[in-house]
Coordinates of C-alpha atoms in Angstrom, one line a residue:
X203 CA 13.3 85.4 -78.0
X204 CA 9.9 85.9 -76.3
X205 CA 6.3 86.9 -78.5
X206 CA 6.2 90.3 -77.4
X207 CA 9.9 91.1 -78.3
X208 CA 8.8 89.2 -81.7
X209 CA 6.3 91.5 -82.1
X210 CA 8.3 94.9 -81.4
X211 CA 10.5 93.8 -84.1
X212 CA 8.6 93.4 -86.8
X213 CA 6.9 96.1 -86.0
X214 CA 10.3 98.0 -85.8
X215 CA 11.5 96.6 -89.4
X216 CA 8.3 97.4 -90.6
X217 CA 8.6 101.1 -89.8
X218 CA 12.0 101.1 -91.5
X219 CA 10.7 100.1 -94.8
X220 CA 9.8 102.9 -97.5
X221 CA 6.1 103.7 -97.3
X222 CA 4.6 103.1 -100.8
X223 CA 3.5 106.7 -102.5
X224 CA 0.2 108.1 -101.2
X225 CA 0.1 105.3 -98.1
X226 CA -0.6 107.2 -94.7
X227 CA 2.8 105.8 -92.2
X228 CA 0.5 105.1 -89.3
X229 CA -0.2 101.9 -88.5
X230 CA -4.0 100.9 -88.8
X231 CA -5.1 97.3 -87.0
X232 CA -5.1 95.3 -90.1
X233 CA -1.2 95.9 -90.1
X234 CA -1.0 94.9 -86.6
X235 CA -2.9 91.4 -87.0
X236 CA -0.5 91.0 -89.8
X237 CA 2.6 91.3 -88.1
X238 CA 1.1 88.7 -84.7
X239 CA 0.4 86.6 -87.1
X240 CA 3.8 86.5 -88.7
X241 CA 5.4 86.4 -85.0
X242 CA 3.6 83.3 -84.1
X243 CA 4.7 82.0 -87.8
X244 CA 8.0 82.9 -87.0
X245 CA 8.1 81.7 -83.2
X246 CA 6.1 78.3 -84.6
X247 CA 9.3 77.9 -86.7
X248 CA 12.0 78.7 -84.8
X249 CA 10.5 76.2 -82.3
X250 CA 10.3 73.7 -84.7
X251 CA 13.9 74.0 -86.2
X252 CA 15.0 73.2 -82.7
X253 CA 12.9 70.6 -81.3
X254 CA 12.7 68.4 -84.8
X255 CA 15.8 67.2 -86.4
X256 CA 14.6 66.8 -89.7
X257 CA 11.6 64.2 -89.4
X258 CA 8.2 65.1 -88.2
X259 CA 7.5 61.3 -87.6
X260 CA 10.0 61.7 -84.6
X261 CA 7.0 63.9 -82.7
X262 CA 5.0 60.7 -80.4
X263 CA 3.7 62.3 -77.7
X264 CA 0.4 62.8 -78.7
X265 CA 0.0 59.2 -80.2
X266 CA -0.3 57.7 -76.1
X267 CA -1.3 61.2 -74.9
X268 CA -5.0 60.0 -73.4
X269 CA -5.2 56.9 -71.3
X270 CA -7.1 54.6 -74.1
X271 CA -4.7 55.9 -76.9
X272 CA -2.1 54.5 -74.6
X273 CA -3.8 50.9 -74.1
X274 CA -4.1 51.1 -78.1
X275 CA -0.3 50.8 -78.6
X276 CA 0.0 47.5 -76.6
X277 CA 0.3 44.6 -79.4
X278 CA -1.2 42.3 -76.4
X279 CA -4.0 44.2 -73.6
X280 CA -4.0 42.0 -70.9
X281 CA -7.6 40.5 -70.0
X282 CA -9.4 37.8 -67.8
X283 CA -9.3 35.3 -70.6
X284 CA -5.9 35.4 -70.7
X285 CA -5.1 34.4 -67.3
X286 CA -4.3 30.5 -65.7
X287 CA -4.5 30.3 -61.8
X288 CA -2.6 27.7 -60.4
X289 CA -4.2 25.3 -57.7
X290 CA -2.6 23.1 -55.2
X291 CA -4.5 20.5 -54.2
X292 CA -3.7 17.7 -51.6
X293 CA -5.0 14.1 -50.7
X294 CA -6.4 15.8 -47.2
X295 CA -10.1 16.6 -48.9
X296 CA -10.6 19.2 -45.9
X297 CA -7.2 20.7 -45.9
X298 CA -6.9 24.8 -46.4
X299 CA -3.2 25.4 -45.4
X300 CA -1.3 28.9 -46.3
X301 CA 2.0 28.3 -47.9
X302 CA 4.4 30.4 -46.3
X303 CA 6.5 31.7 -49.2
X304 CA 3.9 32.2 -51.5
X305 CA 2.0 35.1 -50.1
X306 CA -2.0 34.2 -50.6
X307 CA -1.7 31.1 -51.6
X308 CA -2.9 27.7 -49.8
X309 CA -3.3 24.0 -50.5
X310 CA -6.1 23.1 -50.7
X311 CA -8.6 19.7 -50.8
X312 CA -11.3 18.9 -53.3
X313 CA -13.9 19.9 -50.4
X314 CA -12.6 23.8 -50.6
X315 CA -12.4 24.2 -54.2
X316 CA -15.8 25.1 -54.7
X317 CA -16.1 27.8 -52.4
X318 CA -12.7 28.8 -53.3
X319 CA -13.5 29.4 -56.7
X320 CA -17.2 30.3 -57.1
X321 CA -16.3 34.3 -56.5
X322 CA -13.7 33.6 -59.0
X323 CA -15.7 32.6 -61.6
X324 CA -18.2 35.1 -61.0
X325 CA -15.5 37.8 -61.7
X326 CA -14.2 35.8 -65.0
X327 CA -12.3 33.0 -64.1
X328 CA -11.8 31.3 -67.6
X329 CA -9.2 28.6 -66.5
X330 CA -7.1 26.6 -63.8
X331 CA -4.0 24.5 -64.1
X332 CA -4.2 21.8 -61.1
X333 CA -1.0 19.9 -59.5
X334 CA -1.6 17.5 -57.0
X335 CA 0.0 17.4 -53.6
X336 CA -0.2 13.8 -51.7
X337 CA 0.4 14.5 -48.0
X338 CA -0.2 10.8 -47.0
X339 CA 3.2 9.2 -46.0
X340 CA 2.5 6.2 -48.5
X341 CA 1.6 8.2 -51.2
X342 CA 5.2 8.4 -52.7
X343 CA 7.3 5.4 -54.1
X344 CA 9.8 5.4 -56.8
X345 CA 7.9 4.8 -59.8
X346 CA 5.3 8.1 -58.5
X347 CA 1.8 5.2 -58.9
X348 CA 0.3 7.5 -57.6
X349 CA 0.1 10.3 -59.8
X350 CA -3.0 8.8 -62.0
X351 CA -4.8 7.2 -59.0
X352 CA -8.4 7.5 -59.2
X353 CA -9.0 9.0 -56.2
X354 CA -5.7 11.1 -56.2
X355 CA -6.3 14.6 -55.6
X356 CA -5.7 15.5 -59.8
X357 CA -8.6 13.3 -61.1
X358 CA -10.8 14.0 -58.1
X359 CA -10.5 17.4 -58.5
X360 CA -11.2 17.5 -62.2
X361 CA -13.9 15.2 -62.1
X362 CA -15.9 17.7 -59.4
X363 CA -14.6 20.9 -60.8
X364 CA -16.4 19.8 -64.6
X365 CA -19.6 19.0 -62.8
X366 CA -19.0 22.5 -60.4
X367 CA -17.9 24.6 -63.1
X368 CA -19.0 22.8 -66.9
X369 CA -17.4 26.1 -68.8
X370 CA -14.4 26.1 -66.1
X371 CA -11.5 25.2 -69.2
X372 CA -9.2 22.7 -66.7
X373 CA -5.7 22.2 -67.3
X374 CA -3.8 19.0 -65.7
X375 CA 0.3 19.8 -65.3
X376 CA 1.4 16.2 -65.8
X377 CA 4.7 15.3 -63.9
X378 CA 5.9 12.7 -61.4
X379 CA 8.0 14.8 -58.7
X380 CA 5.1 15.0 -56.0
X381 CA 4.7 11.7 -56.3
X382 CA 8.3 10.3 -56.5
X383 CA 9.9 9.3 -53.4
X384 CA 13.2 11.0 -54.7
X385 CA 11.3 14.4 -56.0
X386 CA 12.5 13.8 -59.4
X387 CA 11.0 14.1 -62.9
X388 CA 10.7 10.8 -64.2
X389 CA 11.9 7.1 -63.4
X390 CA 15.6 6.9 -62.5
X391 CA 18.4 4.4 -63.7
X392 CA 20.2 2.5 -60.5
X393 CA 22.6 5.2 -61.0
X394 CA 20.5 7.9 -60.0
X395 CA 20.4 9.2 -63.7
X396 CA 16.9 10.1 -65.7
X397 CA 15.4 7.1 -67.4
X398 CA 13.9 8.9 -70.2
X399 CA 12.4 5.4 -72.2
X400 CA 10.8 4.4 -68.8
X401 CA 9.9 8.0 -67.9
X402 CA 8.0 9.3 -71.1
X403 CA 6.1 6.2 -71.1
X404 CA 4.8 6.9 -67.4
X405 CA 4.4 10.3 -68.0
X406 CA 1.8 9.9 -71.0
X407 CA -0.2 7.5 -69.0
X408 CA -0.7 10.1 -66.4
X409 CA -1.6 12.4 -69.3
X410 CA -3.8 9.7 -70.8
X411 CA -5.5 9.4 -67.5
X412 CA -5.8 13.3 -67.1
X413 CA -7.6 13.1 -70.1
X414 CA -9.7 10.6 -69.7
X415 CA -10.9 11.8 -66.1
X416 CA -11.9 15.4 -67.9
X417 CA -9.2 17.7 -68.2
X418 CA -9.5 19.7 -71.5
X419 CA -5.6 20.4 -71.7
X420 CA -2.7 18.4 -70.8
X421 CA 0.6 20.1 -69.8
X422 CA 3.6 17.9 -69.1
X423 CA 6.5 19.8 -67.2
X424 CA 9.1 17.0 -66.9
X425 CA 11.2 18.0 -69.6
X426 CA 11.6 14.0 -70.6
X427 CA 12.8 13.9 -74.3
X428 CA 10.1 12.8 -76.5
X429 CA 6.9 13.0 -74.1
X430 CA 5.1 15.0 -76.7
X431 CA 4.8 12.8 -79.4
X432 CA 4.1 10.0 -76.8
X433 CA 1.3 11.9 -75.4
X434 CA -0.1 12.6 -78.9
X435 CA 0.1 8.7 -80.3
X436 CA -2.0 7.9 -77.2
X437 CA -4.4 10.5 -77.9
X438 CA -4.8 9.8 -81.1
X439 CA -4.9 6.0 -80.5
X440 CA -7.6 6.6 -78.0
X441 CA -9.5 8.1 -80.3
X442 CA -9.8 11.6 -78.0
X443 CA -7.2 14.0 -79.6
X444 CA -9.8 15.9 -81.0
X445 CA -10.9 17.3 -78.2
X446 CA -7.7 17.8 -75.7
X447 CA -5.0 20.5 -76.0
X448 CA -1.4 19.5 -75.5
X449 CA 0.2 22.3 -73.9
X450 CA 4.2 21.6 -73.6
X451 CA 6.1 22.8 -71.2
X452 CA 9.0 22.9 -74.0
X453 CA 11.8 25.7 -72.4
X454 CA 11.9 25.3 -68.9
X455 CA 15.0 26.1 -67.4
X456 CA 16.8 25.1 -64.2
X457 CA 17.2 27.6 -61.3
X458 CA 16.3 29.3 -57.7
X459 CA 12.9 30.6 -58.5
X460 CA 10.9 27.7 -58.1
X461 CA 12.0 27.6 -54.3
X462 CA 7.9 28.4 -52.9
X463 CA 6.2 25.8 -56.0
X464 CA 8.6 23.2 -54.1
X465 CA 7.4 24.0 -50.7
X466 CA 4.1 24.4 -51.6
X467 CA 3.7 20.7 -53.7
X468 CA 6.5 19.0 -51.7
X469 CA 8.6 18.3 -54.5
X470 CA 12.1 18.7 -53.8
X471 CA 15.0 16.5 -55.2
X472 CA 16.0 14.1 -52.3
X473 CA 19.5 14.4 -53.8
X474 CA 21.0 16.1 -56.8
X475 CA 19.2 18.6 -58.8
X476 CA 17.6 18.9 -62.2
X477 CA 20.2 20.6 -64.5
X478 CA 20.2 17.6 -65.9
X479 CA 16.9 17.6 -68.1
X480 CA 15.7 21.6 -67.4
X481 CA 17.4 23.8 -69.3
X482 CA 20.1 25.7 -68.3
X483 CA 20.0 29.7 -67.8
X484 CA 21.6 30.7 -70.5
X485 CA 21.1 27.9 -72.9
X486 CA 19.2 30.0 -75.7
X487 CA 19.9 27.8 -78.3
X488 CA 18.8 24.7 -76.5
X489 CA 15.1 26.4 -75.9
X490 CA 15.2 26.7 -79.8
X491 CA 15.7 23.3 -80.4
X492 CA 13.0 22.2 -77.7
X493 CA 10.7 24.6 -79.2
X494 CA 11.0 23.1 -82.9
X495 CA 11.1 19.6 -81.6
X496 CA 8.2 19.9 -79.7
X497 CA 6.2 21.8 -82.1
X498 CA 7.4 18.5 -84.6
X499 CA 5.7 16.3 -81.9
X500 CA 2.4 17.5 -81.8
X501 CA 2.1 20.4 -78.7
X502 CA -1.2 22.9 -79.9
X503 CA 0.7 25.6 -77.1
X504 CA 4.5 26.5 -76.1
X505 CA 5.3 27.6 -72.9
X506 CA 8.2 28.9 -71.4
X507 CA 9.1 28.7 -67.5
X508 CA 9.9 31.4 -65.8
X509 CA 8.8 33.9 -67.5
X510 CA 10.3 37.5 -66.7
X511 CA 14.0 36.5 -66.6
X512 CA 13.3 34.9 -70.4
X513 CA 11.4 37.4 -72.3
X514 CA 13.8 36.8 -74.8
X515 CA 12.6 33.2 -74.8
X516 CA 9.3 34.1 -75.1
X517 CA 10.2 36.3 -77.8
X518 CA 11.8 33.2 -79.8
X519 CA 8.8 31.1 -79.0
X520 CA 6.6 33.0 -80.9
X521 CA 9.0 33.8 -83.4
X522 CA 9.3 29.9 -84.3
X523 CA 5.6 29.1 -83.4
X524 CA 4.4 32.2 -84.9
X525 CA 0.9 30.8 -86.0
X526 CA 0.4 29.3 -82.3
X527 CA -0.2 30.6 -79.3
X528 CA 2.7 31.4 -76.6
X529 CA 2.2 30.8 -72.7
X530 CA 4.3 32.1 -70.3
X531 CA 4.6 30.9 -66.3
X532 CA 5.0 33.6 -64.2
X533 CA 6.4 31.6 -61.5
X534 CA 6.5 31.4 -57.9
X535 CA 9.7 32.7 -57.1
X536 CA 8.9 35.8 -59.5
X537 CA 6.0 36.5 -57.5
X538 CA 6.9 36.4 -54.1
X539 CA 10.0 38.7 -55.1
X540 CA 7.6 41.4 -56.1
X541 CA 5.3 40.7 -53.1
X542 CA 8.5 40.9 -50.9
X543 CA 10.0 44.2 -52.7
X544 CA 6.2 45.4 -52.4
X545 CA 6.2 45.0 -48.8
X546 CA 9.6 46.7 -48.2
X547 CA 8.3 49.7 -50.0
X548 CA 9.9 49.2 -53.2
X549 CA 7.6 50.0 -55.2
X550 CA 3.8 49.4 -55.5
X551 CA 2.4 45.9 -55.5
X552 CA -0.8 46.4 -58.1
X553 CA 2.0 48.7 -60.8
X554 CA 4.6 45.5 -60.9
X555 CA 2.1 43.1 -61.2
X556 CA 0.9 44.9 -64.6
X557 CA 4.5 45.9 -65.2
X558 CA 5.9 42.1 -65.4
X559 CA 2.6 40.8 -67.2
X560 CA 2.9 43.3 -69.5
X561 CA 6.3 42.9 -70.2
X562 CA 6.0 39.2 -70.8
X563 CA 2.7 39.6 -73.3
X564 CA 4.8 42.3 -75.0
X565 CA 7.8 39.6 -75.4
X566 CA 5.1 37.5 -77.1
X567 CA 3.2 35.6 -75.1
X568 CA -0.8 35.0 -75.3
X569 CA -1.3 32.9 -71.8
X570 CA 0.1 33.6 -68.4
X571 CA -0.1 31.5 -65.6
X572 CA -0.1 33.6 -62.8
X573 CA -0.7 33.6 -58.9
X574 CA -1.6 37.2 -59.5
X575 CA -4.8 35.8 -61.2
X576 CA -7.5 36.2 -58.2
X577 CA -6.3 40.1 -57.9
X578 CA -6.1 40.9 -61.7
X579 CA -9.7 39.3 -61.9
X580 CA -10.3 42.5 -59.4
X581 CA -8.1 44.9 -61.5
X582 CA -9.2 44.2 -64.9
X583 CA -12.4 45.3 -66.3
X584 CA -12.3 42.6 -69.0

């Protein structure tokens, strides 16, 4: 029923009623006001009844109806300080190579860091996460000696970027597959199997020297059992565990999206695969366990790898480790997907970039490491 009709019939039931004695039966403006403002009453009501099954709570529009209201319901806003970039940097101190399958990205050496990241910085650059990529055909050997090498590319880099950049935080990924001559995690057995006793306590020297070279977080990826509390006896006994952060790579699982991270640090298995110490796809409860045990061991920050194919992950991770904070890796194989659909016309590179970071701070996490860093430093206004 439209207002006007409302009006004509009140207006029409009114003039059915019996006047009261010595009232005049025309209808004076005051009687007209009277009966608009019970057809609006009426209309108000009627739309009401309809669009409101019982609860007035279920009306939300206007709580996200102005474009700040909106950023108010997000648990998590994305900002700058939020953000990790990932560098890959190689043994060649001049080298500036573009890797192919990760749109935007190069290696780099120590002699192209600064320039690379001044701008950066100036736009709010709070942190890096380096991984080191030796190029020189001697530089791999089965026991990966050259992961804490002095003048590898990792400590060289962190020793210029805290004298370049003294509020730059720097965060060291600790693992042996660039510098293993079979691309593996760890040490191997004759048999080919992981050689987790020989391989955690090779991985927390590297961390040990990580630390001592500068870095301000450690972050072992190998997935070895037990590496966090070997990392956190040598800090301790070192007498510097006050002052690093022991990020843990604690659920990372196995799987075809780390494809352009391989090509880009060189670290493909020579044989076999590494179903064998990541986790596998759907092996929820397994992430559980890693994320207790390695909160028991000493890590300050979780992090789960990938990231938007285990929100649910991330989800648990801060579920478990409630009162610490939750990063997420948005990896490589994540990130040139959306480049590729982007480029194909899917949809529009800048809106899935927020969409998947979003997604994953909403799932719980409080750190992203993301190759979409250098363009959300653009983006962002904070």
């Amino acid at each position: 029923m439209s207002f006007s009709t409302l009006v004509s019939d009140l207006t029409y039931r009114d003039s059915q009623r019996p006047s009261p004695p010595n009232t005049a039966s025309t209808t004076n403006p005051i009687d007209t006001r009277s009966q608009i403002s019970r057809a609006r009453s009426y209309a108000s009501t009627a739309a009401t009844s309809v669009s409101i099954s019982g609860d007035i709570s279920s009306q939300l529009h206007g709580g996200y109806s102005h474009p700040l209201a909106r950023a108010w319901q997000a648990e998590r806003q994305l900002t700058k300080s939020m953000l990790i970039y990932p560098l890959f940097i190689t043994d060649n101190p001049d080298e500036s190579t573009l890797i192919p399958s990760l749109p935007g990205q190069k290696r780099m050496g120590v002699n192209k860091l600064v320039a690379l990241l001044t701008p950066l910085i100036a736009k709010g650059l709070k942190s890096v996460i380096l991984f080191g990529v030796p190029l020189a055909p001697s530089a791999k050997d089965a026991l990966g000696t050259a992961a804490d090498d002095p003048q590898g590319p990792v400590i060289a880099g962190i020793r210029l970027l805290r004298r370049a950049f003294p509020r730059l935080f720097i965060i060291a990924d600790v693992c042996l597959c660039e510098y293993t001559s079979h691309g593996h995690c760890g040490i191997l057995h004759d048999d080919g199997s992981l050689n987790n006793s020989l391989s955690v306590d090779r991985i927390s020297d590297v961390a040990m020297a990580y630390a001592e070279a500068g870095a301000h977080c450690v972050a072992p990826s190998d997935m070895n059992d037990g590496r966090i509390r070997a990392i956190k006896l040598k800090l301790i006994e070192a007498g510097i565990a006050h002052r690093i952060v022991l990020m843990s790579y604690s659920a990372k699982f196995s799987g075809c999206l780390y494809g352009p991270f391989r090509d880009a640090a060189g670290s493909c298995p020579s044989f076999g695969d590494r179903r064998c110490y990541q986790l596998p796809p759907g092996g929820r409860g397994l992430a559980r366990r890693a994320i207790q045990r390695d909160i028991g061991e000493g890590a300050d920050i979780i992090m789960v790898k990938p990231a938007t194919q285990y929100l649910d992950i991330i989800s648990d991770a801060k579920e478990i480790g409630k009162d610490m904070p939750v990063a997420a890796y948005h990896v490589s194989g994540e990130y040139a997907m959306i480049h590729a659909a982007a480029k194909a016309g899917v949809f529009d590179l800048k809106a899935m970039a927020f969409e998947a970071t979003e997604g994953i701070l909403r799932a719980g996490a409080s750190i992203v490491v993301s190759y979409f860093t250098p363009e959300f430093l653009d983006w962002l206004e904070t």
